[in-house]
Amino acid sequence: MTQRYSKAVLRKLRNDIPIDRVIADILNQPNKVSEGYFRFLCPVCSEFTTAVNPKTNLARCFSCRKNFNPIDMVMAVKTYSFRQAVDYLMGIIRAN
Ligand SMILES: [Zn+2]
């Protein structure tokens, strides 16, 4: 596999796009605010028992115990490969 993206770029994709924005605005994954917390429909198990952590920029599902960074989330929602997910997020960043 050709190394088109540097580690710094991948780090940027994981850290610089807020995970709740990835879920709600970029992927249009069903979401809601419940008791003051942002919840999203888990793309793996379809439960709403989820949360996001702005500090780590990770989303977590308490039902299937999966953690998602923005790249993982794109892979899960769109059933993309890692490479496709990175290309997709790069396209979003370039468009902004
Ligand atoms: Zn889940």
mmCIF file with all atom_site columns, N, CA and C and ligand atoms in Angstrom, residues 41-47 49-50 60-66 68, ligand 1:
data_model
loop_
_atom_site.group_PDB
_atom_site.id
_atom_site.type_symbol
_atom_site.label_atom_id
_atom_site.label_alt_id
_atom_site.label_comp_id
_atom_site.label_asym_id
_atom_site.label_entity_id
_atom_site.label_seq_id
_atom_site.pdbx_PDB_ins_code
_atom_site.Cartn_x
_atom_site.Cartn_y
_atom_site.Cartn_z
_atom_site.occupancy
_atom_site.B_iso_or_equiv
_atom_site.pdbx_formal_charge
_atom_site.auth_seq_id
_atom_site.auth_comp_id
_atom_site.auth_asym_id
_atom_site.auth_atom_id
_atom_site.pdbx_PDB_model_num
ATOM   1  N  N  . LEU A 1 41 ? -26.994 6.918  17.408 1.00 0.00 ? 41 LEU A N  1
ATOM   2  C  CA . LEU A 1 41 ? -27.355 5.521  17.141 1.00 0.00 ? 41 LEU A CA 1
ATOM   3  C  C  . LEU A 1 41 ? -26.070 4.770  16.799 1.00 0.00 ? 41 LEU A C  1
ATOM   4  N  N  . CYS A 1 42 ? -25.764 3.755  17.579 1.00 0.00 ? 42 CYS A N  1
ATOM   5  C  CA . CYS A 1 42 ? -24.530 3.003  17.337 1.00 0.00 ? 42 CYS A CA 1
ATOM   6  C  C  . CYS A 1 42 ? -24.621 2.298  15.978 1.00 0.00 ? 42 CYS A C  1
ATOM   7  N  N  . PRO A 1 43 ? -23.648 2.538  15.109 1.00 0.00 ? 43 PRO A N  1
ATOM   8  C  CA . PRO A 1 43 ? -23.708 1.912  13.780 1.00 0.00 ? 43 PRO A CA 1
ATOM   9  C  C  . PRO A 1 43 ? -23.426 0.412  13.818 1.00 0.00 ? 43 PRO A C  1
ATOM   10 N  N  . VAL A 1 44 ? -22.954 -0.084 14.954 1.00 0.00 ? 44 VAL A N  1
ATOM   11 C  CA . VAL A 1 44 ? -22.639 -1.514 15.059 1.00 0.00 ? 44 VAL A CA 1
ATOM   12 C  C  . VAL A 1 44 ? -23.842 -2.284 15.607 1.00 0.00 ? 44 VAL A C  1
ATOM   13 N  N  . CYS A 1 45 ? -24.427 -1.800 16.712 1.00 0.00 ? 45 CYS A N  1
ATOM   14 C  CA . CYS A 1 45 ? -25.490 -2.578 17.367 1.00 0.00 ? 45 CYS A CA 1
ATOM   15 C  C  . CYS A 1 45 ? -26.845 -1.874 17.376 1.00 0.00 ? 45 CYS A C  1
ATOM   16 N  N  . SER A 1 46 ? -26.924 -0.654 16.798 1.00 0.00 ? 46 SER A N  1
ATOM   17 C  CA . SER A 1 46 ? -28.189 0.086  16.688 1.00 0.00 ? 46 SER A CA 1
ATOM   18 C  C  . SER A 1 46 ? -28.827 0.416  18.028 1.00 0.00 ? 46 SER A C  1
ATOM   19 N  N  . GLU A 1 47 ? -28.011 0.665  19.044 1.00 0.00 ? 47 GLU A N  1
ATOM   20 C  CA . GLU A 1 47 ? -28.511 1.118  20.344 1.00 0.00 ? 47 GLU A CA 1
ATOM   21 C  C  . GLU A 1 47 ? -28.154 2.595  20.514 1.00 0.00 ? 47 GLU A C  1
ATOM   22 N  N  . THR A 1 49 ? -27.388 3.738  23.548 1.00 0.00 ? 49 THR A N  1
ATOM   23 C  CA . THR A 1 49 ? -26.642 3.785  24.816 1.00 0.00 ? 49 THR A CA 1
ATOM   24 C  C  . THR A 1 49 ? -25.201 4.188  24.536 1.00 0.00 ? 49 THR A C  1
ATOM   25 N  N  . THR A 1 50 ? -25.053 5.441  24.113 1.00 0.00 ? 50 THR A N  1
ATOM   26 C  CA . THR A 1 50 ? -23.762 5.916  23.603 1.00 0.00 ? 50 THR A CA 1
ATOM   27 C  C  . THR A 1 50 ? -23.405 7.254  24.221 1.00 0.00 ? 50 THR A C  1
ATOM   28 N  N  . ARG A 1 60 ? -18.314 6.385  22.250 1.00 0.00 ? 60 ARG A N  1
ATOM   29 C  CA . ARG A 1 60 ? -18.323 5.044  22.842 1.00 0.00 ? 60 ARG A CA 1
ATOM   30 C  C  . ARG A 1 60 ? -19.742 4.509  22.879 1.00 0.00 ? 60 ARG A C  1
ATOM   31 N  N  . CYS A 1 61 ? -19.865 3.226  22.614 1.00 0.00 ? 61 CYS A N  1
ATOM   32 C  CA . CYS A 1 61 ? -21.147 2.547  22.790 1.00 0.00 ? 61 CYS A CA 1
ATOM   33 C  C  . CYS A 1 61 ? -21.029 1.644  24.010 1.00 0.00 ? 61 CYS A C  1
ATOM   34 N  N  . PHE A 1 62 ? -21.942 1.832  24.972 1.00 0.00 ? 62 PHE A N  1
ATOM   35 C  CA . PHE A 1 62 ? -21.890 1.038  26.205 1.00 0.00 ? 62 PHE A CA 1
ATOM   36 C  C  . PHE A 1 62 ? -22.540 -0.324 26.019 1.00 0.00 ? 62 PHE A C  1
ATOM   37 N  N  . SER A 1 63 ? -23.274 -0.467 24.938 1.00 0.00 ? 63 SER A N  1
ATOM   38 C  CA . SER A 1 63 ? -23.934 -1.741 24.685 1.00 0.00 ? 63 SER A CA 1
ATOM   39 C  C  . SER A 1 63 ? -22.970 -2.745 24.050 1.00 0.00 ? 63 SER A C  1
ATOM   40 N  N  . CYS A 1 64 ? -22.344 -2.371 22.933 1.00 0.00 ? 64 CYS A N  1
ATOM   41 C  CA . CYS A 1 64 ? -21.409 -3.313 22.284 1.00 0.00 ? 64 CYS A CA 1
ATOM   42 C  C  . CYS A 1 64 ? -19.957 -3.015 22.663 1.00 0.00 ? 64 CYS A C  1
ATOM   43 N  N  . ARG A 1 65 ? -19.754 -1.975 23.489 1.00 0.00 ? 65 ARG A N  1
ATOM   44 C  CA . ARG A 1 65 ? -18.441 -1.623 24.047 1.00 0.00 ? 65 ARG A CA 1
ATOM   45 C  C  . ARG A 1 65 ? -17.418 -1.223 22.990 1.00 0.00 ? 65 ARG A C  1
ATOM   46 N  N  . LYS A 1 66 ? -17.907 -0.688 21.888 1.00 0.00 ? 66 LYS A N  1
ATOM   47 C  CA . LYS A 1 66 ? -16.978 -0.262 20.852 1.00 0.00 ? 66 LYS A CA 1
ATOM   48 C  C  . LYS A 1 66 ? -16.647 1.219  21.021 1.00 0.00 ? 66 LYS A C  1
ATOM   49 N  N  . PHE A 1 68 ? -15.065 4.599  19.008 1.00 0.00 ? 68 PHE A N  1
ATOM   50 C  CA . PHE A 1 68 ? -14.886 5.096  17.645 1.00 0.00 ? 68 PHE A CA 1
ATOM   51 C  C  . PHE A 1 68 ? -14.152 6.430  17.655 1.00 0.00 ? 68 PHE A C  1
HETATM 52 ZN ZN . ZN  B 2 .  ? -23.020 -0.503 19.870 1.00 0.00 ? 1  ZN  B ZN 1
#
